Tab-separated table of C-alpha atoms in Angstrom:
chain	number	residue	atom	x	y	z
Q	32	MET	CA	17.626	-8.687	75.981
Q	33	ALA	CA	14.537	-10.345	74.445
Q	34	ALA	CA	15.476	-13.654	75.825
Q	35	LYS	CA	16.059	-12.423	79.214
Q	36	SER	CA	12.655	-10.649	79.132
Q	37	ASN	CA	10.908	-13.949	78.081
Q	38	ASN	CA	12.802	-15.785	80.925
Q	39	PHE	CA	11.443	-13.029	83.347
Q	40	ALA	CA	7.915	-13.482	82.240
Q	41	LEU	CA	8.096	-17.217	82.467
Q	42	TYR	CA	9.221	-16.924	85.834
Q	43	ILE	CA	6.366	-14.904	86.922
Q	44	LEU	CA	3.985	-17.243	85.348
Q	45	MET	CA	5.493	-19.868	87.183
Q	46	PHE	CA	5.113	-17.963	90.533
Q	47	ASN	CA	1.522	-17.532	89.728
Q	48	MET	CA	1.153	-21.146	88.936
Q	49	PHE	CA	2.820	-22.193	92.068
Q	50	ILE	CA	0.575	-19.651	94.224
Q	51	THR	CA	-2.705	-20.930	92.630
Q	52	MET	CA	-1.892	-24.685	92.994
Q	53	SER	CA	-0.395	-24.324	96.596
Q	54	GLY	CA	-3.936	-22.432	97.262
Q	55	ILE	CA	-5.878	-25.524	95.956
Q	56	GLY	CA	-3.675	-28.051	97.781
Q	57	LEU	CA	-3.510	-26.209	101.352
Q	58	ILE	CA	-7.100	-27.271	101.908
Q	59	ILE	CA	-6.632	-30.940	101.646
Q	60	PRO	CA	-5.481	-31.604	105.292
Q	61	ILE	CA	-7.779	-28.991	106.835
Q	62	MET	CA	-11.098	-30.009	105.244
Q	63	PRO	CA	-12.124	-32.944	107.461
Q	64	GLU	CA	-11.952	-30.867	110.682
Q	65	TYR	CA	-12.932	-27.711	108.997
Q	66	LEU	CA	-16.149	-29.248	107.538
Q	67	GLY	CA	-16.709	-30.951	110.846
Q	68	THR	CA	-17.564	-27.399	112.332
Q	69	PHE	CA	-20.437	-27.316	109.785
Q	70	GLY	CA	-21.530	-30.570	110.924
Q	71	VAL	CA	-20.867	-32.387	107.393
Q	72	ALA	CA	-18.062	-34.711	106.231
Q	73	GLY	CA	-17.057	-36.889	103.170
Q	74	GLN	CA	-19.958	-36.364	100.970
Q	75	ALA	CA	-19.919	-32.538	101.300
Q	76	LEU	CA	-16.100	-32.724	100.398
Q	77	GLY	CA	-16.759	-34.677	97.176
Q	78	PHE	CA	-19.464	-32.265	96.013
Q	79	MET	CA	-17.019	-29.219	96.599
Q	80	ILE	CA	-14.318	-31.027	94.627
Q	81	ALA	CA	-17.002	-31.514	91.827
Q	82	MET	CA	-18.168	-27.836	92.324
Q	83	PHE	CA	-14.522	-26.494	91.766
Q	84	SER	CA	-14.025	-28.859	88.728
Q	85	PHE	CA	-17.436	-27.914	87.150
Q	86	SER	CA	-16.615	-24.398	87.456
Q	87	GLN	CA	-13.302	-24.884	85.730
Q	88	PHE	CA	-14.865	-26.904	82.977
Q	89	ILE	CA	-17.342	-24.200	82.208
Q	90	PHE	CA	-15.264	-21.293	82.175
Q	91	SER	CA	-11.681	-22.535	81.058
Q	92	PRO	CA	-12.908	-22.468	77.248
Q	93	ILE	CA	-14.268	-18.964	77.667
Q	94	ALA	CA	-10.983	-17.761	79.337
Q	95	GLY	CA	-8.753	-19.335	76.532
Q	96	ASP	CA	-11.004	-17.621	73.840
Q	97	LEU	CA	-11.052	-14.107	75.536
Q	98	SER	CA	-7.194	-14.566	75.998
Q	99	ASP	CA	-6.728	-14.935	72.438
Q	100	LYS	CA	-8.812	-11.610	71.775
Q	101	HIS	CA	-7.861	-9.400	74.610
Q	102	GLY	CA	-4.457	-10.650	75.809
Q	103	ARG	CA	-3.243	-12.916	78.616
Q	104	LYS	CA	-2.217	-10.601	81.183
Q	105	LYS	CA	-5.799	-9.085	81.878
Q	106	LEU	CA	-7.193	-12.435	82.447
Q	107	ILE	CA	-4.456	-13.657	84.634
Q	108	ILE	CA	-4.760	-10.732	86.935
Q	109	PHE	CA	-8.549	-11.147	86.994
Q	110	GLY	CA	-8.031	-14.725	87.675
Q	111	LEU	CA	-5.665	-14.091	90.556
Q	112	ILE	CA	-8.052	-11.663	92.312
Q	113	ILE	CA	-11.167	-13.767	91.945
Q	114	PHE	CA	-9.126	-16.887	93.217
Q	115	GLY	CA	-7.802	-14.878	96.109
Q	116	LEU	CA	-11.190	-13.311	97.089
Q	117	SER	CA	-12.801	-16.991	97.092
Q	118	GLN	CA	-10.255	-18.319	99.410
Q	119	LEU	CA	-11.114	-15.411	101.910
Q	120	THR	CA	-14.971	-15.999	101.524
Q	121	PHE	CA	-14.255	-19.721	102.063
Q	122	GLY	CA	-12.457	-18.856	105.423
Q	123	LEU	CA	-15.047	-16.276	106.398
Q	124	SER	CA	-18.043	-18.658	105.532
Q	125	THR	CA	-20.636	-19.215	108.051
Q	126	GLU	CA	-23.201	-21.471	106.133
Q	127	LEU	CA	-22.573	-24.555	104.049
Q	128	TRP	CA	-23.951	-22.927	100.859
Q	129	MET	CA	-21.222	-20.293	101.135
Q	130	LEU	CA	-18.539	-22.925	101.253
Q	131	TYR	CA	-19.933	-24.404	97.756
Q	132	ALA	CA	-20.209	-20.861	96.244
Q	133	SER	CA	-16.579	-20.082	97.362
Q	134	ARG	CA	-15.431	-23.384	95.621
Q	135	PHE	CA	-17.223	-22.292	92.486
Q	136	PHE	CA	-15.558	-18.954	92.482
Q	137	SER	CA	-12.197	-20.801	93.069
Q	138	GLY	CA	-12.681	-22.899	89.929
Q	139	LEU	CA	-13.777	-19.627	87.799
Q	140	GLY	CA	-10.484	-17.975	89.026
Q	141	SER	CA	-8.547	-21.058	88.240
Q	142	ALA	CA	-10.259	-21.312	84.886
Q	143	PHE	CA	-9.092	-17.694	84.183
Q	144	LEU	CA	-5.568	-18.241	85.057
Q	145	VAL	CA	-4.452	-21.759	83.644
Q	146	PRO	CA	-5.450	-21.501	79.976
Q	147	PRO	CA	-3.997	-17.912	79.534
Q	148	MET	CA	-0.740	-19.026	81.269
Q	149	MET	CA	-0.246	-22.077	79.118
Q	150	ALA	CA	-0.979	-19.810	76.251
Q	151	PHE	CA	1.294	-16.980	77.529
Q	152	VAL	CA	4.188	-19.658	77.533
Q	153	VAL	CA	3.789	-20.044	73.637
Q	154	ASP	CA	3.834	-16.199	73.426
Q	155	VAL	CA	7.236	-15.878	75.423
Q	156	THR	CA	9.154	-18.793	74.249
Q	157	THR	CA	10.730	-19.899	71.025
Q	158	TYR	CA	9.378	-22.795	69.069
Q	159	GLU	CA	12.392	-25.024	70.074
Q	160	GLU	CA	12.187	-23.860	73.756
Q	161	ARG	CA	8.363	-24.347	74.020
Q	162	GLY	CA	8.727	-27.781	75.703
Q	163	ARG	CA	11.112	-26.425	78.312
Q	164	GLY	CA	8.466	-23.586	79.167
Q	165	MET	CA	5.601	-25.942	79.414
Q	166	GLY	CA	7.663	-28.253	81.688
Q	167	LEU	CA	8.709	-25.341	83.870
Q	168	LEU	CA	4.994	-24.359	84.256
Q	169	GLY	CA	4.039	-27.972	84.984
Q	170	ALA	CA	6.777	-28.233	87.384
Q	171	SER	CA	5.502	-25.139	89.253
Q	172	MET	CA	2.080	-26.537	89.273
Q	173	SER	CA	3.177	-29.851	90.683
Q	174	LEU	CA	5.362	-28.192	93.230
Q	175	GLY	CA	2.496	-26.084	94.398
Q	176	PHE	CA	0.072	-28.832	94.836
Q	177	MET	CA	2.765	-30.886	96.705
Q	178	ILE	CA	3.830	-28.087	99.051
Q	179	GLY	CA	0.071	-26.596	99.713
Q	180	PRO	CA	-0.986	-29.558	101.994
Q	181	ALA	CA	2.302	-29.038	104.108
Q	182	ILE	CA	1.511	-25.341	104.305
Q	183	GLY	CA	-2.064	-25.881	105.217
Q	184	GLY	CA	-1.303	-28.274	107.873
Q	185	PHE	CA	1.338	-26.037	109.587
Q	186	LEU	CA	-0.690	-22.751	109.369
Q	187	SER	CA	-3.929	-24.557	110.709
Q	188	LYS	CA	-2.048	-24.784	113.953
Q	189	ILE	CA	-2.743	-21.198	114.408
Q	190	SER	CA	-6.437	-21.472	113.426
Q	191	LEU	CA	-8.433	-23.406	110.884
Q	192	GLU	CA	-9.234	-20.269	108.962
Q	193	PHE	CA	-5.683	-18.767	108.896
Q	194	PRO	CA	-4.378	-20.670	105.878
Q	195	PHE	CA	-7.166	-19.387	103.736
Q	196	TYR	CA	-6.297	-15.782	104.738
Q	197	VAL	CA	-2.638	-16.512	103.914
Q	198	ALA	CA	-3.646	-17.928	100.394
Q	199	THR	CA	-5.859	-14.843	99.720
Q	200	THR	CA	-2.784	-12.705	100.680
Q	201	ALA	CA	-0.427	-14.508	98.432
Q	202	ALA	CA	-3.032	-14.513	95.467
Q	203	LEU	CA	-3.482	-10.753	95.493
Q	204	THR	CA	0.207	-10.064	95.913
Q	205	ALA	CA	0.801	-12.374	92.950
Q	206	ALA	CA	-1.829	-10.177	91.056
Q	207	THR	CA	-0.191	-6.836	92.126
Q	208	ILE	CA	3.307	-8.299	90.958
Q	209	SER	CA	1.719	-9.270	87.550
Q	210	PHE	CA	0.104	-6.026	87.067
Q	211	PHE	CA	3.398	-4.131	87.394
Q	212	ALA	CA	5.948	-6.645	86.219
Q	213	LEU	CA	4.349	-8.959	83.783
Q	214	PRO	CA	4.628	-8.084	79.873
Q	215	ASN	CA	1.668	-8.071	77.773
Q	216	PRO	CA	2.982	-9.507	74.300
Q	217	ALA	CA	0.877	-10.054	71.377
Q	218	PRO	CA	0.313	-13.672	70.445
Q	219	HIS	CA	2.758	-14.948	67.793
Q	220	ILE	CA	0.304	-15.700	65.263
Q	221	LYS	CA	-2.775	-13.370	64.884
Q	222	ALA	CA	-5.869	-14.170	63.131
Q	223	GLU	CA	-6.395	-12.342	59.957
Q	224	PRO	CA	-8.711	-9.122	60.125
Q	225	GLY	CA	-12.230	-10.222	59.233
Q	226	THR	CA	-11.895	-13.883	60.276
Q	227	GLU	CA	-12.862	-13.290	63.774
Q	228	LYS	CA	-15.786	-15.635	64.961
Q	229	LYS	CA	-18.499	-14.919	67.185
Q	230	ARG	CA	-18.445	-16.453	70.559
Q	231	GLU	CA	-19.644	-20.005	70.911
Q	232	ASN	CA	-21.275	-21.540	73.961
Q	233	LEU	CA	-19.432	-24.385	75.802
Q	234	LEU	CA	-21.127	-27.148	73.862
Q	235	MET	CA	-20.297	-25.633	70.404
Q	236	GLN	CA	-16.557	-25.109	71.646
Q	237	LEU	CA	-16.647	-28.836	72.690
Q	238	LYS	CA	-18.043	-29.825	69.185
Q	239	ARG	CA	-15.545	-27.596	67.394
Q	240	SER	CA	-12.505	-29.171	69.389
Q	241	ALA	CA	-13.420	-32.588	67.775
Q	242	THR	CA	-12.647	-31.130	64.473
Q	243	LYS	CA	-9.119	-29.893	65.484
Q	244	PRO	CA	-6.025	-31.865	64.562
Q	245	TYR	CA	-5.109	-32.103	68.069
Q	246	PHE	CA	-8.564	-33.588	69.195
Q	247	ILE	CA	-7.000	-37.014	70.273
Q	248	MET	CA	-4.630	-35.197	72.523
Q	249	LEU	CA	-7.580	-33.606	74.136
Q	250	ILE	CA	-8.900	-37.120	74.864
Q	251	VAL	CA	-5.378	-38.102	76.369
Q	252	MET	CA	-5.641	-35.001	78.684
Q	253	PHE	CA	-9.078	-36.189	79.787
Q	254	VAL	CA	-8.072	-39.922	80.346
Q	255	PHE	CA	-4.845	-39.155	82.259
Q	256	SER	CA	-6.519	-36.508	84.474
Q	257	PHE	CA	-9.092	-38.976	84.938
Q	258	GLY	CA	-6.631	-41.714	85.828
Q	259	LEU	CA	-4.420	-39.185	88.006
Q	260	ALA	CA	-7.719	-38.023	89.944
Q	261	ASN	CA	-8.807	-41.696	90.283
Q	262	PHE	CA	-5.376	-42.489	91.761
Q	263	GLN	CA	-5.249	-39.583	94.201
Q	264	ALA	CA	-8.700	-39.841	95.281
Q	265	THR	CA	-8.322	-43.582	96.425
Q	266	ILE	CA	-4.719	-44.391	97.182
Q	267	SER	CA	-5.133	-43.025	100.692
Q	268	LEU	CA	-8.205	-44.927	101.348
Q	269	TYR	CA	-6.520	-48.065	99.900
Q	270	VAL	CA	-3.436	-48.099	101.996
Q	271	ASP	CA	-5.435	-47.083	105.198
Q	272	GLN	CA	-7.985	-49.929	104.550
Q	273	LYS	CA	-5.502	-52.555	103.549
Q	274	TYR	CA	-2.372	-51.886	105.529
Q	275	GLY	CA	-3.353	-49.361	108.224
Q	276	TYR	CA	-0.893	-46.791	106.983
Q	277	THR	CA	-0.623	-43.492	109.259
Q	278	PRO	CA	-1.371	-40.003	107.769
Q	279	SER	CA	2.385	-39.401	107.682
Q	280	GLN	CA	3.246	-42.615	105.718
Q	281	ILE	CA	0.343	-41.621	103.410
Q	282	ALA	CA	1.855	-37.963	102.977
Q	283	VAL	CA	5.252	-39.566	102.231
Q	284	LEU	CA	3.589	-41.671	99.387
Q	285	ILE	CA	2.116	-38.518	97.695
Q	286	THR	CA	4.822	-36.121	98.386
Q	287	VAL	CA	7.984	-38.146	97.228
Q	288	GLY	CA	5.928	-39.064	93.896
Q	289	GLY	CA	5.209	-35.323	93.472
Q	290	PHE	CA	8.653	-34.414	94.218
Q	291	VAL	CA	10.288	-36.660	91.605
Q	292	GLY	CA	7.769	-35.370	89.014
Q	293	VAL	CA	8.804	-31.832	89.791
Q	294	ILE	CA	12.309	-32.873	89.200
Q	295	ALA	CA	11.544	-34.674	85.951
Q	296	GLN	CA	9.372	-31.607	84.700
Q	297	THR	CA	12.426	-29.191	85.411
Q	298	PHE	CA	15.440	-30.950	84.323
Q	299	VAL	CA	14.551	-33.764	82.065
Q	300	ILE	CA	11.496	-33.027	80.059
Q	301	ASN	CA	12.920	-30.675	77.366
Q	302	ARG	CA	15.824	-33.265	76.957
Q	303	LEU	CA	13.252	-36.128	76.215
Q	304	PHE	CA	11.181	-33.843	73.802
Q	305	LYS	CA	14.491	-33.020	71.865
Q	306	ARG	CA	15.671	-36.634	71.777
Q	307	PHE	CA	12.165	-38.659	71.272
Q	308	GLY	CA	9.703	-35.924	70.285
Q	309	GLU	CA	6.473	-35.105	72.352
Q	310	MET	CA	4.365	-38.061	70.886
Q	311	ARG	CA	6.676	-40.776	71.941
Q	312	VAL	CA	6.980	-39.549	75.354
Q	313	ILE	CA	3.235	-39.515	75.681
Q	314	LEU	CA	2.887	-43.047	74.308
Q	315	VAL	CA	5.709	-44.360	76.751
Q	316	ASN	CA	4.275	-42.527	79.849
Q	317	LEU	CA	0.618	-43.831	78.980
Q	318	VAL	CA	1.925	-47.365	79.317
Q	319	VAL	CA	4.185	-46.541	82.263
Q	320	ALA	CA	1.040	-45.095	84.221
Q	321	ALA	CA	-0.925	-48.237	83.483
Q	322	ILE	CA	1.585	-50.677	84.752
Q	323	ALA	CA	2.053	-48.414	87.847
Q	324	MET	CA	-1.744	-48.343	88.370
Q	325	ILE	CA	-2.245	-52.134	88.186
Q	326	GLY	CA	1.103	-52.546	89.891
Q	327	ILE	CA	-0.059	-51.007	93.156
Q	328	LEU	CA	-2.214	-53.999	93.465
Q	329	ALA	CA	0.658	-56.394	93.248
Q	330	VAL	CA	3.016	-54.953	95.992
Q	331	ASP	CA	2.769	-55.191	99.796
Q	332	SER	CA	5.548	-53.412	101.410
Q	333	PHE	CA	5.745	-49.654	101.950
Q	334	TRP	CA	8.926	-49.312	100.065
Q	335	THR	CA	7.569	-51.098	96.907
Q	336	ILE	CA	4.200	-49.166	97.172
Q	337	LEU	CA	6.300	-45.964	97.490
Q	338	LEU	CA	8.295	-47.032	94.257
Q	339	VAL	CA	4.964	-47.843	92.300
Q	340	ALA	CA	3.281	-44.578	93.412
Q	341	THR	CA	6.284	-42.381	92.484
Q	342	LEU	CA	6.417	-44.321	89.160
Q	343	PHE	CA	2.799	-43.316	88.603
Q	344	PHE	CA	3.158	-39.695	89.581
Q	345	THR	CA	6.345	-39.295	87.528
Q	346	ALA	CA	4.580	-40.603	84.278
Q	347	THR	CA	1.691	-38.372	84.813
Q	348	SER	CA	3.725	-35.398	85.575
Q	349	LEU	CA	5.527	-35.992	82.140
Q	350	LEU	CA	2.259	-36.538	80.361
Q	351	ARG	CA	0.923	-33.022	81.063
Q	352	PRO	CA	3.645	-30.735	79.559
Q	353	ALA	CA	4.061	-33.376	76.605
Q	354	VAL	CA	0.346	-33.064	75.768
Q	355	ASN	CA	0.314	-29.155	76.190
Q	356	THR	CA	3.399	-28.817	74.119
Q	357	LEU	CA	2.207	-30.913	71.244
Q	358	VAL	CA	-1.308	-29.394	71.287
Q	359	SER	CA	0.168	-25.777	71.247
Q	360	LYS	CA	2.187	-26.746	68.024
Q	361	LEU	CA	-0.726	-27.947	66.332
Q	362	ALA	CA	-3.060	-24.955	67.441
Q	363	GLY	CA	-1.809	-22.246	65.316
Q	364	SER	CA	-3.419	-19.021	65.851
Q	365	GLU	CA	-5.919	-20.388	68.475
Q	366	GLN	CA	-3.486	-20.815	71.450
Q	367	GLY	CA	-5.921	-19.497	74.020
Q	368	PHE	CA	-8.711	-21.627	72.492
Q	369	ALA	CA	-6.529	-24.731	72.525
Q	370	ALA	CA	-5.414	-24.127	76.149
Q	371	GLY	CA	-8.934	-23.572	77.339
Q	372	MET	CA	-9.980	-26.769	75.897
Q	373	MET	CA	-7.161	-28.748	77.414
Q	374	THR	CA	-8.127	-27.307	80.780
Q	375	ALA	CA	-11.874	-28.086	80.198
Q	376	TYR	CA	-11.040	-31.648	79.306
Q	377	MET	CA	-8.543	-31.953	82.331
Q	378	SER	CA	-11.553	-30.630	84.506
Q	379	LEU	CA	-13.752	-33.153	82.990
Q	380	GLY	CA	-11.419	-35.833	84.086
Q	381	ASN	CA	-11.095	-34.426	87.537
Q	382	MET	CA	-14.775	-34.626	87.919
Q	383	VAL	CA	-15.459	-37.949	86.508
Q	384	GLY	CA	-12.436	-39.716	88.002
Q	385	PRO	CA	-12.869	-39.289	91.893
Q	386	ALA	CA	-16.705	-39.903	91.327
Q	387	LEU	CA	-16.130	-43.189	89.482
Q	388	ALA	CA	-13.282	-44.155	91.825
Q	389	GLY	CA	-15.386	-43.737	94.721
Q	390	ILE	CA	-18.409	-45.830	93.496
Q	391	MET	CA	-15.906	-48.543	92.449
Q	392	PHE	CA	-13.908	-48.386	95.641
Q	393	ASP	CA	-16.904	-49.214	97.558
Q	394	ILE	CA	-17.804	-52.182	95.706
Q	395	ASN	CA	-14.262	-53.573	95.574
Q	396	ILE	CA	-10.907	-51.630	96.647
Q	397	ALA	CA	-9.249	-52.922	93.535
Q	398	TYR	CA	-11.666	-51.926	91.112
Q	399	PRO	CA	-10.672	-48.332	90.565
Q	400	TYR	CA	-7.034	-49.534	89.735
Q	401	ILE	CA	-8.158	-52.467	87.377
Q	402	ILE	CA	-10.831	-49.905	85.540
Q	403	GLY	CA	-7.999	-46.982	85.435
Q	404	THR	CA	-5.422	-49.304	83.842
Q	405	ILE	CA	-7.849	-50.531	81.061
Q	406	ILE	CA	-9.007	-46.971	80.301
Q	407	LEU	CA	-5.093	-45.847	80.108
Q	408	LEU	CA	-4.408	-48.875	77.810
Q	409	ILE	CA	-7.502	-47.968	75.515
Q	410	CYS	CA	-6.130	-44.562	75.373
Q	411	PHE	CA	-2.721	-45.673	74.509
Q	412	THR	CA	-4.008	-47.692	71.648
Q	413	ILE	CA	-6.173	-44.808	70.181
Q	414	ALA	CA	-3.105	-42.315	70.513
Q	415	SER	CA	-0.681	-44.834	68.948
Q	416	PHE	CA	-2.971	-45.370	66.043
Q	417	TRP	CA	-3.593	-41.652	65.596
Q	418	SER	CA	0.156	-41.249	65.785
Q	419	LYS	CA	0.748	-43.687	62.968
Q	420	ARG	CA	-2.049	-41.975	60.632
Q	421	ASN	CA	-0.523	-38.667	61.378
Q	422	GLY	CA	3.171	-39.457	60.965
Q	423	GLU	CA	3.830	-36.721	58.337
Q	424	LEU	CA	1.944	-33.906	60.586
Q	425	LEU	CA	3.946	-34.956	63.627
Q	426	THR	CA	7.347	-35.322	61.835
Q	427	GLY	CA	6.980	-31.487	60.510
Q	428	LEU	CA	6.576	-30.049	63.897
């Protein structure tokens, strides 16, 4: 019966993650036209992306820490409500500053969702099945972000604001379902009485994360998030400027890669973990992502570009659950803190990646991919060295 209950909780978490990521993704095809009604364009969109990631970066460690102390369920419900209401205010905004404020609160809501849900997976899965749980949560994240733009494009035919109202309804519905159906298990490992620490500010938490045995994995999370955001921010511009691709061709490039990534996270990831271990999966996919990123400059037909883009998206989709699983196994009683820091480092990569990629792209359209490849290979070297030095620790997991 316990196994059944755990699976049911995992399915609710997957649903919540899908709703959140599709809500984030559905604005992508709408934004150019929607921002046009406010008389602004690309620069404003860049600031809004940064605003979302900045908010997520600030609040993710706080949310992870709170979930260790007060349980995951309350924070997940709170996050869904805030996220849903922020989508509503975005659709109802009449001034530009309201759009920025709405994106800030969307980031806050996301911060109170992702770390507690990752920590929740640890609470409702066995040690052996943790990789499968992280893979399924990652698959629902990828699926939501992949389907979101299609939903947004379809619903925008009714009105530009209508997708935001649907996203609000979906998030509040997910909050209601979670309130009644989501269990509230105690963490597997609790801190000893009297050992609780005072709440730290973000800088202190970042400093403390550098002392953890999984710190290098946080750097890996930052780097591959940087690379993924770098690639996603520029691939549409790259193929548009160099080959004159249509929006539908660009959509195919992104959607196919995302779909293959979802399949890998759902059906392949746990087998890879059991056969090779999380660390080897991380190292191999860092190299594959680097090869694919530089490889995009070496191909020129639609089908070869599609193949390389799919290879990149699949590699990065396998990296996230591998890093999450390995960190969770090293985190002990601080599952919420570790999950919060992972999301913070991921948000930092999501902020820096598009900003640097945009600057480099304006200088030379090949520079984002060259720099991204170099950074991924440096990360591989650091992670490989760390893996060799900590062989005994990793073997014991």
